[in-house]
CSV table of C-alpha atoms in Angstrom, one decimal:
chain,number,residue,atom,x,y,z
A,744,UNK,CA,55.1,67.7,78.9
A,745,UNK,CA,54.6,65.0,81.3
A,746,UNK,CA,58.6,64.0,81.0
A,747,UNK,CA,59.6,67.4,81.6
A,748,UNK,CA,58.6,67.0,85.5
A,749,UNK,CA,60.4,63.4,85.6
A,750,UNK,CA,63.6,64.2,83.3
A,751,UNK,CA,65.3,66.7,86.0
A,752,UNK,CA,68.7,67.9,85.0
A,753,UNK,CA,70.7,65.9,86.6
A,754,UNK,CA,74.2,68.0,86.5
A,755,UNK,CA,73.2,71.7,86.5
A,756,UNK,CA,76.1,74.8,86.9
A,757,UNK,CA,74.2,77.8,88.7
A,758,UNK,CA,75.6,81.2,90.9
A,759,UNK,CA,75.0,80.6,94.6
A,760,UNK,CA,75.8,83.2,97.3
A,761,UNK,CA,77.4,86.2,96.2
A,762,UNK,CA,77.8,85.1,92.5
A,763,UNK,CA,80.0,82.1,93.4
A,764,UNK,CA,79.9,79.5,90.9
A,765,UNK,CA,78.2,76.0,92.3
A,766,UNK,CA,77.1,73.0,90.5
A,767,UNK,CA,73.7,71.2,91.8
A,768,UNK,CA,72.9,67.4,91.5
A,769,UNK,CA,70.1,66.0,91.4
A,770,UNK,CA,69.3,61.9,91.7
A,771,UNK,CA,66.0,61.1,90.0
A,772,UNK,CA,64.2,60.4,93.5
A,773,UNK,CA,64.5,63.6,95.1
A,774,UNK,CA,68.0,63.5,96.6
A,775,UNK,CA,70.5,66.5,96.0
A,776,UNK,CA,73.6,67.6,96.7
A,777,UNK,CA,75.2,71.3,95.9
A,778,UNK,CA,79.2,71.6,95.3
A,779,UNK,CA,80.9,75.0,95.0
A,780,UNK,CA,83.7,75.6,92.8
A,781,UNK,CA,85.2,77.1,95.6
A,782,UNK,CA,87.2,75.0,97.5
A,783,UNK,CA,85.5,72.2,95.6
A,784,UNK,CA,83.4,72.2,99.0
A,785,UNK,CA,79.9,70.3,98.8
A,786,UNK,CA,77.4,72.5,101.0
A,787,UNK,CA,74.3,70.9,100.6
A,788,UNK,CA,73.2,67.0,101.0
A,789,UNK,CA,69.4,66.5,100.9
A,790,UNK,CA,67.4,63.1,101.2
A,791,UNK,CA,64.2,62.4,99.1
A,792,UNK,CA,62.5,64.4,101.7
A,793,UNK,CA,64.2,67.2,101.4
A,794,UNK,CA,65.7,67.2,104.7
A,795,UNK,CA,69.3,68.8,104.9
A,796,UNK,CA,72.2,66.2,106.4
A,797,UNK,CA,74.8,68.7,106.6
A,798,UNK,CA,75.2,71.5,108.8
A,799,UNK,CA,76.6,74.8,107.3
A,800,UNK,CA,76.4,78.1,110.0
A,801,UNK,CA,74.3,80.3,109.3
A,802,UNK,CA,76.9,82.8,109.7
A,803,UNK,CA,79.1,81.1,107.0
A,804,UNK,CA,80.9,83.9,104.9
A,805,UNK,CA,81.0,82.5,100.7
A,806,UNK,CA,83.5,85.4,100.7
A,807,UNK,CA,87.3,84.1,99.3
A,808,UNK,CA,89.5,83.3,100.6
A,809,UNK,CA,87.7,82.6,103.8
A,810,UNK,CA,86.8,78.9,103.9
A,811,UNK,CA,83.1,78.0,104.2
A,812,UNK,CA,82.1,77.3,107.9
A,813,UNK,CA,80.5,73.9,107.1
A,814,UNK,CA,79.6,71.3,104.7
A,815,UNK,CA,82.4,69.2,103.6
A,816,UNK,CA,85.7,71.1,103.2
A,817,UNK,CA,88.7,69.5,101.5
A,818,UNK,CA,91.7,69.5,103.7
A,819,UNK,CA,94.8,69.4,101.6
A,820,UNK,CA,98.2,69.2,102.1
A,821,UNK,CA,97.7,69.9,105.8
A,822,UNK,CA,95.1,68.5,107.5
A,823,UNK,CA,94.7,71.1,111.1
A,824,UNK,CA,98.4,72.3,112.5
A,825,UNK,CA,100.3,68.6,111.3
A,826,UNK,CA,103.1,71.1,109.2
A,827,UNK,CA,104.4,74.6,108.5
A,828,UNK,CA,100.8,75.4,106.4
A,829,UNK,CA,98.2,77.6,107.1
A,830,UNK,CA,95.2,75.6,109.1
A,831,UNK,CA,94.2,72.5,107.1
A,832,UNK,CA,95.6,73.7,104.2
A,833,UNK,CA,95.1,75.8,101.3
A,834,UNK,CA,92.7,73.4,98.9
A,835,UNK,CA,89.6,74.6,100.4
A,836,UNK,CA,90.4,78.1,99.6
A,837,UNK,CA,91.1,77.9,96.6
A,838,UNK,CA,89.1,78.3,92.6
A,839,UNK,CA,88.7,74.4,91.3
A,840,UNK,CA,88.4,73.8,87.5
A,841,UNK,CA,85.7,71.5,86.2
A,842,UNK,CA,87.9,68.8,84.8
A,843,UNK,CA,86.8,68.1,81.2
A,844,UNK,CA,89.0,64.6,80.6
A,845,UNK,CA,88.7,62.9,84.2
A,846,UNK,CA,89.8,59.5,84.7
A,847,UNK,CA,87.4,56.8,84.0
A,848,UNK,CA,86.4,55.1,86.5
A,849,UNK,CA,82.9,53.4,86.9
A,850,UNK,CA,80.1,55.0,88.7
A,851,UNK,CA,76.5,53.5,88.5
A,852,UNK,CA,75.1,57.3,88.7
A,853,UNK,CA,74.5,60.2,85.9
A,854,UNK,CA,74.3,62.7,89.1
A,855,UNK,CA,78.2,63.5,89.4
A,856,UNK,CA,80.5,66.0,88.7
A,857,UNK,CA,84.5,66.1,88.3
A,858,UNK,CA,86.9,68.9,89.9
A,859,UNK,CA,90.2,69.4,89.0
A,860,UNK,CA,92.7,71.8,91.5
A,861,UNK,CA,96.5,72.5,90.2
A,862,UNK,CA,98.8,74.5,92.4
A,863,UNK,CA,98.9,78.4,91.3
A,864,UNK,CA,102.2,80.4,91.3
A,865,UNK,CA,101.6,81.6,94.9
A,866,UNK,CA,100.8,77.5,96.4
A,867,UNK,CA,104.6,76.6,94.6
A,868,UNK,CA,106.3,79.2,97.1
A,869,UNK,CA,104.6,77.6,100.1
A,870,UNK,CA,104.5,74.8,99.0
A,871,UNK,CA,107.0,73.8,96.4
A,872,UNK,CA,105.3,70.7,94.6
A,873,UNK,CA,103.6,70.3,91.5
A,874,UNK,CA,100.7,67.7,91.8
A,875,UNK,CA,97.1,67.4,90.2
A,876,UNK,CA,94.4,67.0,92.9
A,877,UNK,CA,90.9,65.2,91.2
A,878,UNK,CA,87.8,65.2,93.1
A,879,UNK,CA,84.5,63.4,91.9
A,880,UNK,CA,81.6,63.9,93.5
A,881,UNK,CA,78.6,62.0,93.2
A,882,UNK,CA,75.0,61.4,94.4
A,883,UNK,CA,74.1,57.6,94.4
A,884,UNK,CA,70.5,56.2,92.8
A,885,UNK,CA,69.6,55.9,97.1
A,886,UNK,CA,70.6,58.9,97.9
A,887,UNK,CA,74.1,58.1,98.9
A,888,UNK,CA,76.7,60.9,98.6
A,889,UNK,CA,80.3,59.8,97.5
A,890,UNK,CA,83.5,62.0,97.2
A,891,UNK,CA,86.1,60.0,95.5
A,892,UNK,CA,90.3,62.1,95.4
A,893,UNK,CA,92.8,61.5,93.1
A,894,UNK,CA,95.8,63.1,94.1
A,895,UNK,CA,99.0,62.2,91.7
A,896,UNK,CA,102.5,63.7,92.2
A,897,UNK,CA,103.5,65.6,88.7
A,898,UNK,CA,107.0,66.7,90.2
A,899,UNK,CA,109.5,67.2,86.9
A,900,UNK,CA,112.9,67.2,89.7
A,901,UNK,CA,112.0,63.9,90.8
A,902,UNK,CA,110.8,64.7,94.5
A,903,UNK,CA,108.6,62.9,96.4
A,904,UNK,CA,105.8,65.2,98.6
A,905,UNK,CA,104.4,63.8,101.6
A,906,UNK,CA,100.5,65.4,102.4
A,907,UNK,CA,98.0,64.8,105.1
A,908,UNK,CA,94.0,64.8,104.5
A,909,UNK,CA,90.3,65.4,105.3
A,910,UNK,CA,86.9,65.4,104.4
A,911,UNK,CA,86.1,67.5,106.8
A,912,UNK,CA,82.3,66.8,107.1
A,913,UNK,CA,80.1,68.7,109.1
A,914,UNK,CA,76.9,66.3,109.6
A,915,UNK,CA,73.4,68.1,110.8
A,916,UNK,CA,72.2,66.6,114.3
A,917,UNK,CA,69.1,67.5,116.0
A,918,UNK,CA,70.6,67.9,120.1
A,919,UNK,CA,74.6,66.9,120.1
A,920,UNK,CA,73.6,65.5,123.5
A,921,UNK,CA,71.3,63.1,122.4
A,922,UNK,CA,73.5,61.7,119.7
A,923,UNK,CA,76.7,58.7,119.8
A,924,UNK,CA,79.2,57.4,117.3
A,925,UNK,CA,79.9,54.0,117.2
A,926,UNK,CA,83.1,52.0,115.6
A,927,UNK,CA,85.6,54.2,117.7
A,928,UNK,CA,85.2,52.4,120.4
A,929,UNK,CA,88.6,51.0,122.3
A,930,UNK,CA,91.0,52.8,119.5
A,931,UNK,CA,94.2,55.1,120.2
A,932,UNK,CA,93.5,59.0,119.4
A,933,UNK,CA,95.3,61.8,119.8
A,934,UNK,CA,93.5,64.7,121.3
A,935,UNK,CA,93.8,68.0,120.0
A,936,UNK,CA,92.8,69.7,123.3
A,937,UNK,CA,95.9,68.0,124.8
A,938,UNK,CA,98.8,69.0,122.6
A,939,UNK,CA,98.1,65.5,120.8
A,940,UNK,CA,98.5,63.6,123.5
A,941,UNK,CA,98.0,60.0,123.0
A,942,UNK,CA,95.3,57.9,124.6
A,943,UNK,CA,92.9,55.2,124.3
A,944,UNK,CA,89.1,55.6,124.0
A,945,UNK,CA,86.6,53.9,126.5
A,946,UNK,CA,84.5,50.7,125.4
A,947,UNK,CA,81.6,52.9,124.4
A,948,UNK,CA,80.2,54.0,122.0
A,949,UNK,CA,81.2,58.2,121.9
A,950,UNK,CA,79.2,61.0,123.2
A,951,UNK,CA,78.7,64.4,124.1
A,952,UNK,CA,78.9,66.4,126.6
A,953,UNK,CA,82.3,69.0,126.2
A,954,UNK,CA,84.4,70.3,123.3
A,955,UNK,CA,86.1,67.1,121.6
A,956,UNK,CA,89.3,67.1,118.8
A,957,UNK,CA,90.3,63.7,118.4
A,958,UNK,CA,92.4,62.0,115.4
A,959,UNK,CA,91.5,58.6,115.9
A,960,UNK,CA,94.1,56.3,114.0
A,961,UNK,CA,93.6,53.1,112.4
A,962,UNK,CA,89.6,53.5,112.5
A,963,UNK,CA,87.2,50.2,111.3
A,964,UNK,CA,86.0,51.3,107.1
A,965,UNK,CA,82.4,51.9,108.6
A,966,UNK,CA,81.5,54.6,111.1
A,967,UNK,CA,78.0,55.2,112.3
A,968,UNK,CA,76.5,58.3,113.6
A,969,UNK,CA,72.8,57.9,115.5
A,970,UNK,CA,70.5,60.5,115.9
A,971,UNK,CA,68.2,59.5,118.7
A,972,UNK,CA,66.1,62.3,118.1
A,973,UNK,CA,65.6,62.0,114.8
A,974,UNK,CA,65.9,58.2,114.1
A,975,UNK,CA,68.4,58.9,111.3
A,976,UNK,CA,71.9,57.6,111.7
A,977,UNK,CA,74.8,58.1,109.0
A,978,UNK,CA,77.1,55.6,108.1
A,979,UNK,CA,80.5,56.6,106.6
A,980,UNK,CA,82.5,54.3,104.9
A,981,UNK,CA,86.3,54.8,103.8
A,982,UNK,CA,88.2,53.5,101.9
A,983,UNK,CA,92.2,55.2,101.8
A,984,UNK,CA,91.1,57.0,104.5
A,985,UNK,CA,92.5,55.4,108.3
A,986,UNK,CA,91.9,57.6,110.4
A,987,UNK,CA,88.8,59.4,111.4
A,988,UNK,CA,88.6,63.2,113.3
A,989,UNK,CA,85.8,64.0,115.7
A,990,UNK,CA,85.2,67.6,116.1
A,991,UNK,CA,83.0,69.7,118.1
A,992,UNK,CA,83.3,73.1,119.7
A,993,UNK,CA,81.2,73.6,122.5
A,994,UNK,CA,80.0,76.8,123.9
A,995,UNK,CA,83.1,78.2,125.0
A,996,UNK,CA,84.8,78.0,121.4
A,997,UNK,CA,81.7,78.4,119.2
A,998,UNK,CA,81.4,82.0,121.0
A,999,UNK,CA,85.1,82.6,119.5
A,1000,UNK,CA,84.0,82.0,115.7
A,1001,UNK,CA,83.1,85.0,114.0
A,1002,UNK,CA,81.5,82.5,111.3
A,1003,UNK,CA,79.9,80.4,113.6
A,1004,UNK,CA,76.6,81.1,115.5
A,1005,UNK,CA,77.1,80.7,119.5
A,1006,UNK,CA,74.4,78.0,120.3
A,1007,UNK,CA,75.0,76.1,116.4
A,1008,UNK,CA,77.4,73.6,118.0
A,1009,UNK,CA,74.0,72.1,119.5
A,1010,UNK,CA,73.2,71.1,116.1
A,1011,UNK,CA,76.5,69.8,114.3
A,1012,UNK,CA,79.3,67.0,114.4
A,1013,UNK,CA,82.2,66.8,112.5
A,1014,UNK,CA,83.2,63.2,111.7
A,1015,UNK,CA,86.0,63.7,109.1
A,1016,UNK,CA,87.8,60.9,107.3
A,1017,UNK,CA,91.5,61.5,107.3
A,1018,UNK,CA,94.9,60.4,107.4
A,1019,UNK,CA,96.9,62.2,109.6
A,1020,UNK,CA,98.8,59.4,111.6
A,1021,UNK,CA,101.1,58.3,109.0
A,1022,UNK,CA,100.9,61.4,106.1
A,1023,UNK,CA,100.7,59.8,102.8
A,1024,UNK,CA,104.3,60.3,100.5
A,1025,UNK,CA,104.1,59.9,96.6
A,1026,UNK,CA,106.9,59.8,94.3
A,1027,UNK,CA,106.8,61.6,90.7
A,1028,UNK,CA,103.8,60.0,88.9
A,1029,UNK,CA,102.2,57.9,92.1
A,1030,UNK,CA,98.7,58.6,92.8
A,1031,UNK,CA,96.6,58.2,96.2
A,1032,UNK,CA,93.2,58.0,95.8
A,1033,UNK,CA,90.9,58.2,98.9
A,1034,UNK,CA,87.1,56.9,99.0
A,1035,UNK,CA,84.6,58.4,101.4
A,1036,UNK,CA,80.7,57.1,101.1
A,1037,UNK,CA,77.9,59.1,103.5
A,1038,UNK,CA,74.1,57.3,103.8
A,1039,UNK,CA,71.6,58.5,106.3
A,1040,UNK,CA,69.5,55.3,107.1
A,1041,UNK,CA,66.2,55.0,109.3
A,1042,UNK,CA,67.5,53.8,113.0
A,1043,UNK,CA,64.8,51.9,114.6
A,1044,UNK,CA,64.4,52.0,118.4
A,1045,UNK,CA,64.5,48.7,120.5
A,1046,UNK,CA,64.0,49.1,124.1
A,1047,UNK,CA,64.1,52.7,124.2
A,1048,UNK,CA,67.6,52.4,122.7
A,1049,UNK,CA,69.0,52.5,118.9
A,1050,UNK,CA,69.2,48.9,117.8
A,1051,UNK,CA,72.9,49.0,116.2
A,1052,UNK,CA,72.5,45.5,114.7
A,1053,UNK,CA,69.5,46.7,112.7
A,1054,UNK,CA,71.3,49.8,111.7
A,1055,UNK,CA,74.4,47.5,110.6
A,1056,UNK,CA,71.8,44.9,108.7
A,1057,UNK,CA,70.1,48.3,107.0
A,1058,UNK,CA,73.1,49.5,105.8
């Protein structure tokens, strides 16, 4: 009996909202993360505590083919307007298969699961390529969530494709105002607000106080996020994955969302791993892969201020 409690199912399929089909992982200290089939778009990331490190709005409709307002969506071919696609592409939006023969690759956890997306009859019209897009995702034994993409050209003509990408994530803050990013500091970006107009950020570390869109190219393989408020600070790292999109609607936007609660951007960033300054092109039988890890570490204070050295020695 007393193994029961301990010996948690570490993989489980379930029905989330309205019937859709997720898959919940569990890591044998607490730690979970939820993935729907669904655009192959993690929902849920919870530490040890409990505590949930993404933000989905409360107004998010699990009704296809709307995309889910939060979480982590995949952006595939098309990451935002960067080609003749619909908004960031049609991936998220679309049924994933659980792939029974994935490629092996090592992973030190039992807490994964393996996606598989191939383009449908309708994708070949708009987008005329035939490709095999696999997505792992995994829960490390600290907690650490890791998304891992495998996207390999399976064109029979012979013709390269050329994509852009996300991980869109949507990280949970407790006061936007309160928090900074740090690693983006002194780097070219285009902003979004602007056309894409090309600029170079300040010497200091990011933060809030307006709507942002930036695609920041060439980014460092370690971002950090710190939460004052809550001592927690995320630390991304990427590997494939140069540039790096920050993302925040403000009031005047958020009130525009039908999905998207009017006072939630308070409570949300969006640091996204991309590549969007130079798209990626494959030939027949190439394959990209792209790496992103998420922790949350404790930040301590020093000062009154977030120590980043400590929070670079933690992590």
């Amino acid at each position: 009996m007393a193994a029961s409690g301990s010996e948690r199912v570490a993989v489980e399929k379930c029905k989330g909202i309205n019937g859709l089909d997720k898959v919940v992982l569990r890591e044998p200290r607490g730690s979970t993360a939820e993935v729907y089939l669904y655009g192959a778009h993690v929902t849920s990331w919870k530490n040890d505590h409990g505590e949930e490190l993404l933000f989905v709005s409360s107004k998010a409709m699990f009704k296809p083919p709307k995309a889910i307002r939060g979480g982590i969506p995949v952006c595939f071919p098309q990451f935002g307007s960067h080609g003749s696609l619909e908004q960031h592409g049609f991936a998220r939006n679309r049924f994933w298969s659980i792939d029974t023969d994935p490629p092996p690759f090592p992973t030190n956890s039992k807490s994964f699961i393996d996606l598989i997306l191939k383009p449908s009859e309708e994708d070949v019209q708009k987008w005329p390529h035939s490709y095999e897009f696999r997505l792992r995702v995994a829960l490390g034994t600290g907690g650490d969530l890791m998304l891992t993409s495998r996207i390999r050209n399976t064109n029979a003509d012979g013709k390269p494709f050329t994509f852009t990408f996300a991980y869109h994530t949507y990280f949970s803050v407790s006061d936007i105002s309160e928090v900074r990013v740090e690693g983006l500091e002194t780097l070219d970006y285009l902003d979004n607000l602007q056309n894409k107009e090309r600029s170079t950020e300040q010497g200091d570390a990011l933060t809030f106080e307006s709507e942002v869109d930036k695609t920041y190219l060439g980014t460092p393989t370690k971002i950090a996020i710190l939460d004052h408020e809550k001592k927690r600070t995320f630390v991304l790292r990427k590997d494939g994955l140069p540039d790096a999109v920050v993302w925040n609607p403000w009031d005047k936007k958020a009130k525009t969302m039908a999905d998207f609660g009017d006072d939630e951007y308070k409570h949300m960033l969006c640091v996204e791993a991309a590549v969007v300054g130079k798209p990626i092109t494959l030939k027949p039988g190439e394959e990209w892969k792209g790496r992103l890890e998420l922790s949350a570490v404790p930040s301590s204070y020093c000062s009154g201020q977030l120590d980043p050295q400590k929070v670079l020695q933690n992590s």
